[in-house]
Amino acid sequence: MMLAAELALARVDVAIVERRANQDLVGARAGGLHSRTIEVLDQRGIADRFLTEGKVMQLAGFAMNPLDISDFPTRHNYGLALRQEGIERILAAWVDELTVPIHREREVTDFSQDDTGVDVELSDGRTLRAKYLVGCDGGRSLIRKKAGIDFPGWDPSTSYLIAEAEMTGEPEWGMRRDDKGFHGLAKLEDGKRVRMVSSEQHVRRGDEPTLGDLREALVAVYGTDYGVHNVTYLSRFTDMARQAASYRERRVLLAGDAAHVHSPAGGQGLNIGVQDAVNLGWKLAQVVNGTSPESLLDTYQAERHPIGARVLKTSMAQTALNRGDDRTAALRETMSELLEMDEPRKRYAAMMSGLDIHYDLGTGHPLLGRRMPDLELVTESGPRRVFTLLHDARPVLLNLGEPGTLDIAPWAGRVQRVDARYAGVWELPVLGAVAAPTAVLIRPDGHVAWVGDGTDHGLRDALTTWFGPPAVLRQSR
Ligand SMILES: Cc1cc2nc3c(=O)[nH]c(=O)nc-3n(C[C@H](O)[C@H](O)[C@H](O)COP(=O)(O)OP(=O)(O)OC[C@H]3O[C@@H](n4cnc5c(N)ncnc54)[C@H](O)[C@@H]3O)c2cc1C
């Protein structure tokens, strides 16, 4: 949905095919948004829709060590507790406003691609013709499999049951660790039902466990099943970690869980999926609209694959730290001590909240490749926040030097030039204060593509790389 919205903002003719009838989602999946995801939504002017529905709180953590980001230089120096169902509903309403058609209760069953497009076969017998197809179809992605994209990684080392149910007995609330992993019992919002997560004694697969499996898991850990009954949700997840070897096979791309799966430790999956979409959307739009060559799509893989790989690594590390044996407990304690120190806390907090993402766009000013901070600017038309300039998902050349300088006429139809003043400090998470630039070229995803040092050195190259070759201007007579 995030990708469809990004494409729609760029006036691309886009459609979603979705097996589900609506956004109803039984049981728990993602529990919230990290800071960078909230920023990304703020860049599109929709963060408030999420903030009013959820609960602002410190959410980031590593191996159950809370990582406070309240001292970080961002407007959203927190996370947002909001269940995936709520997140999906808000996104669905936005996609609806942008008039993106959703073909619901239909499945993609197959596709074939040629030099000019992709024929997508649907379960209702119809075929859709598209220039590109993006598989946002989850961890078991049919599109990934049919495209022949490998999904290498690690088989599960542990499996967990997750359930919502009632209990006749009063359970032992809270967390418990043993040599199999962790187990937790918590009251649900209605005060009646219980949410439980429990590592199983043996690794099991298949996400349709039985009530018998749940009872067995409870007895193995607590010695009783607490009279568990009226189970409204029961599922299984594992710490399997796999990542698509390639995020693109000609006209077929992957995003979200279709591109990477891992344990929920650290709460990263939905967050990086949304950020994949925001990285890909404007690039795909420019290729579809013919302003950029297809090679721009290679930067999607180059930028996002390392982020997915890092999340696989940190989720595997966290699963390992969750083991209940004495040596792991000692290691966990050591890790906790480290994360209480300021510098490690800042680095890990920036990583887990997505605020440290740095795409490799070459050497130079620290802003290059990093997220543009949401500064309070003074423009000709009054005070403006940087993020409001990105609402339309169009690139911005922010000129903080002499107004009217930096000629970008050959890109004028594609890049907005904004003359502005900013007198405050430039501060980045973890890095702290950085030298004030005289101009910045900001991509639609909020990452800085070029930094001015008082000259326009490198600007034309950056504009060409990211927003296509210059338009040929007609000479006025
Ligand atoms: C227990 C648990 C806890 C989690 N906690 C967190 C957390 O705290 N934070 C976090 O960020 N993430 C968390 N996650 C991960 C998060 O749920 C996923 O990363 C996220 O849902 C991925 O989104 P997606 O759109 O890529 O894939 P999905 O959510 O799987 O969506 C794929 C969609 O494609 C549709 N589809 C599939 N195949 C087809 C087809 N052939 N044709 C048509 N439609 C199709 C499906 O119906 C589905 O709606 C958790 C996951 C689990 C299991």
PDB file of C-alpha atoms in Angstrom, residues 240-358:
ATOM      1  CA  MET A 240      13.966 -18.263  10.126  1.00  0.00           C
ATOM      2  CA  ALA A 241      16.080 -15.583   8.459  1.00  0.00           C
ATOM      3  CA  ARG A 242      16.144 -15.345   4.673  1.00  0.00           C
ATOM      4  CA  GLN A 243      16.722 -12.616   2.166  1.00  0.00           C
ATOM      5  CA  ALA A 244      16.083 -12.478  -1.568  1.00  0.00           C
ATOM      6  CA  ALA A 245      19.391 -12.815  -3.411  1.00  0.00           C
ATOM      7  CA  SER A 246      18.169 -10.119  -5.778  1.00  0.00           C
ATOM      8  CA  TYR A 247      15.412  -7.549  -5.304  1.00  0.00           C
ATOM      9  CA  ARG A 248      14.824  -7.401  -9.074  1.00  0.00           C
ATOM     10  CA  GLU A 249      14.531  -9.793 -11.969  1.00  0.00           C
ATOM     11  CA  ARG A 250      14.110  -7.556 -15.036  1.00  0.00           C
ATOM     12  CA  ARG A 251      10.566  -6.112 -14.744  1.00  0.00           C
ATOM     13  CA  VAL A 252       9.742  -7.807 -11.475  1.00  0.00           C
ATOM     14  CA  LEU A 253      10.773  -6.336  -8.122  1.00  0.00           C
ATOM     15  CA  LEU A 254      10.310  -7.344  -4.500  1.00  0.00           C
ATOM     16  CA  ALA A 255       9.607  -5.322  -1.364  1.00  0.00           C
ATOM     17  CA  GLY A 256       8.762  -6.014   2.281  1.00  0.00           C
ATOM     18  CA  ASP A 257       8.573  -9.563   3.599  1.00  0.00           C
ATOM     19  CA  ALA A 258       8.741 -10.890   0.035  1.00  0.00           C
ATOM     20  CA  ALA A 259      12.346  -9.646   0.094  1.00  0.00           C
ATOM     21  CA  HIS A 260      13.306 -10.479   3.686  1.00  0.00           C
ATOM     22  CA  VAL A 261      11.990 -12.536   6.590  1.00  0.00           C
ATOM     23  CA  HIS A 262      13.407 -12.809  10.095  1.00  0.00           C
ATOM     24  CA  SER A 263      12.256 -13.129  13.684  1.00  0.00           C
ATOM     25  CA  PRO A 264      10.062 -10.319  15.047  1.00  0.00           C
ATOM     26  CA  ALA A 265      12.755  -9.492  17.658  1.00  0.00           C
ATOM     27  CA  GLY A 266      13.320  -5.747  17.525  1.00  0.00           C
ATOM     28  CA  GLY A 267      10.077  -5.098  15.642  1.00  0.00           C
ATOM     29  CA  GLN A 268      11.649  -4.343  12.279  1.00  0.00           C
ATOM     30  CA  GLY A 269       9.725  -6.187   9.537  1.00  0.00           C
ATOM     31  CA  LEU A 270       6.845  -3.861   8.772  1.00  0.00           C
ATOM     32  CA  ASN A 271       9.049  -0.829   9.345  1.00  0.00           C
ATOM     33  CA  ILE A 272      11.695  -1.769   6.815  1.00  0.00           C
ATOM     34  CA  GLY A 273       9.003  -2.864   4.374  1.00  0.00           C
ATOM     35  CA  VAL A 274       7.475   0.619   4.445  1.00  0.00           C
ATOM     36  CA  GLN A 275      10.934   2.099   3.979  1.00  0.00           C
ATOM     37  CA  ASP A 276      11.698  -0.251   1.051  1.00  0.00           C
ATOM     38  CA  ALA A 277       8.547   1.084  -0.603  1.00  0.00           C
ATOM     39  CA  VAL A 278       9.563   4.710  -0.082  1.00  0.00           C
ATOM     40  CA  ASN A 279      13.008   4.004  -1.537  1.00  0.00           C
ATOM     41  CA  LEU A 280      11.577   2.224  -4.576  1.00  0.00           C
ATOM     42  CA  GLY A 281       8.455   4.266  -5.322  1.00  0.00           C
ATOM     43  CA  TRP A 282       9.942   7.446  -6.801  1.00  0.00           C
ATOM     44  CA  LYS A 283      12.646   5.526  -8.670  1.00  0.00           C
ATOM     45  CA  LEU A 284      10.144   3.181 -10.302  1.00  0.00           C
ATOM     46  CA  ALA A 285       7.885   6.138 -11.093  1.00  0.00           C
ATOM     47  CA  GLN A 286      10.704   7.957 -12.892  1.00  0.00           C
ATOM     48  CA  VAL A 287      11.572   4.855 -14.898  1.00  0.00           C
ATOM     49  CA  VAL A 288       7.908   4.265 -15.804  1.00  0.00           C
ATOM     50  CA  ASN A 289       7.462   7.935 -16.712  1.00  0.00           C
ATOM     51  CA  GLY A 290      10.565   7.790 -18.887  1.00  0.00           C
ATOM     52  CA  THR A 291      12.555  10.490 -17.056  1.00  0.00           C
ATOM     53  CA  SER A 292      15.220   8.101 -15.767  1.00  0.00           C
ATOM     54  CA  PRO A 293      16.902   5.052 -17.307  1.00  0.00           C
ATOM     55  CA  GLU A 294      16.129   1.586 -15.985  1.00  0.00           C
ATOM     56  CA  SER A 295      19.547   1.493 -14.295  1.00  0.00           C
ATOM     57  CA  LEU A 296      18.105   3.755 -11.562  1.00  0.00           C
ATOM     58  CA  LEU A 297      16.322   0.636 -10.285  1.00  0.00           C
ATOM     59  CA  ASP A 298      19.708  -0.954  -9.533  1.00  0.00           C
ATOM     60  CA  THR A 299      20.151   1.596  -6.751  1.00  0.00           C
ATOM     61  CA  TYR A 300      17.106   0.104  -4.994  1.00  0.00           C
ATOM     62  CA  GLN A 301      18.958  -3.173  -4.533  1.00  0.00           C
ATOM     63  CA  ALA A 302      22.247  -1.408  -3.751  1.00  0.00           C
ATOM     64  CA  GLU A 303      20.643   0.711  -1.019  1.00  0.00           C
ATOM     65  CA  ARG A 304      18.024  -1.571   0.506  1.00  0.00           C
ATOM     66  CA  HIS A 305      19.663  -5.014   0.375  1.00  0.00           C
ATOM     67  CA  PRO A 306      22.311  -4.031   2.971  1.00  0.00           C
ATOM     68  CA  ILE A 307      19.571  -2.680   5.271  1.00  0.00           C
ATOM     69  CA  GLY A 308      17.682  -5.991   5.047  1.00  0.00           C
ATOM     70  CA  ALA A 309      20.908  -7.936   5.659  1.00  0.00           C
ATOM     71  CA  ARG A 310      21.610  -5.839   8.754  1.00  0.00           C
ATOM     72  CA  VAL A 311      18.128  -6.521  10.124  1.00  0.00           C
ATOM     73  CA  LEU A 312      18.611 -10.260   9.571  1.00  0.00           C
ATOM     74  CA  LYS A 313      21.875 -10.046  11.512  1.00  0.00           C
ATOM     75  CA  THR A 314      20.471  -8.068  14.449  1.00  0.00           C
ATOM     76  CA  SER A 315      17.372 -10.257  14.698  1.00  0.00           C
ATOM     77  CA  MET A 316      19.545 -13.392  14.733  1.00  0.00           C
ATOM     78  CA  ALA A 317      21.759 -11.877  17.420  1.00  0.00           C
ATOM     79  CA  GLN A 318      18.705 -11.066  19.511  1.00  0.00           C
ATOM     80  CA  THR A 319      17.294 -14.576  19.165  1.00  0.00           C
ATOM     81  CA  ALA A 320      20.629 -15.992  20.287  1.00  0.00           C
ATOM     82  CA  LEU A 321      20.653 -13.638  23.288  1.00  0.00           C
ATOM     83  CA  ASN A 322      17.186 -14.842  24.261  1.00  0.00           C
ATOM     84  CA  ARG A 323      18.375 -18.344  25.084  1.00  0.00           C
ATOM     85  CA  GLY A 324      17.959 -19.248  28.709  1.00  0.00           C
ATOM     86  CA  ASP A 325      21.219 -21.049  29.582  1.00  0.00           C
ATOM     87  CA  ASP A 326      23.687 -19.542  32.048  1.00  0.00           C
ATOM     88  CA  ARG A 327      26.322 -18.610  29.483  1.00  0.00           C
ATOM     89  CA  THR A 328      23.806 -16.770  27.356  1.00  0.00           C
ATOM     90  CA  ALA A 329      22.509 -15.061  30.497  1.00  0.00           C
ATOM     91  CA  ALA A 330      26.066 -13.868  31.196  1.00  0.00           C
ATOM     92  CA  LEU A 331      26.379 -12.618  27.629  1.00  0.00           C
ATOM     93  CA  ARG A 332      23.015 -10.864  27.883  1.00  0.00           C
ATOM     94  CA  GLU A 333      24.105  -9.147  31.072  1.00  0.00           C
ATOM     95  CA  THR A 334      27.320  -8.005  29.385  1.00  0.00           C
ATOM     96  CA  MET A 335      25.335  -6.655  26.452  1.00  0.00           C
ATOM     97  CA  SER A 336      22.986  -4.827  28.837  1.00  0.00           C
ATOM     98  CA  GLU A 337      25.931  -3.189  30.577  1.00  0.00           C
ATOM     99  CA  LEU A 338      27.283  -2.037  27.232  1.00  0.00           C
ATOM    100  CA  LEU A 339      23.934  -0.670  26.100  1.00  0.00           C
ATOM    101  CA  GLU A 340      23.627   1.382  29.254  1.00  0.00           C
ATOM    102  CA  MET A 341      26.704   3.357  28.150  1.00  0.00           C
ATOM    103  CA  ASP A 342      25.809   6.434  26.188  1.00  0.00           C
ATOM    104  CA  GLU A 343      27.671   5.872  22.931  1.00  0.00           C
ATOM    105  CA  PRO A 344      26.590   2.225  22.368  1.00  0.00           C
ATOM    106  CA  ARG A 345      23.045   3.169  23.415  1.00  0.00           C
ATOM    107  CA  LYS A 346      22.958   5.940  20.815  1.00  0.00           C
ATOM    108  CA  ARG A 347      24.356   3.749  18.043  1.00  0.00           C
ATOM    109  CA  TYR A 348      22.016   0.835  18.672  1.00  0.00           C
ATOM    110  CA  ALA A 349      19.023   3.094  19.251  1.00  0.00           C
ATOM    111  CA  ALA A 350      19.676   4.882  15.949  1.00  0.00           C
ATOM    112  CA  MET A 351      19.985   1.531  14.215  1.00  0.00           C
ATOM    113  CA  MET A 352      16.832  -0.004  15.716  1.00  0.00           C
ATOM    114  CA  SER A 353      14.783   3.145  15.101  1.00  0.00           C
ATOM    115  CA  GLY A 354      16.056   3.450  11.502  1.00  0.00           C
ATOM    116  CA  LEU A 355      17.467   6.938  12.058  1.00  0.00           C
ATOM    117  CA  ASP A 356      21.051   6.049  11.164  1.00  0.00           C
ATOM    118  CA  ILE A 357      20.381   4.800   7.631  1.00  0.00           C
ATOM    119  CA  HIS A 358      23.194   5.937   5.389  1.00  0.00           C
TER     120      HIS A 358
END
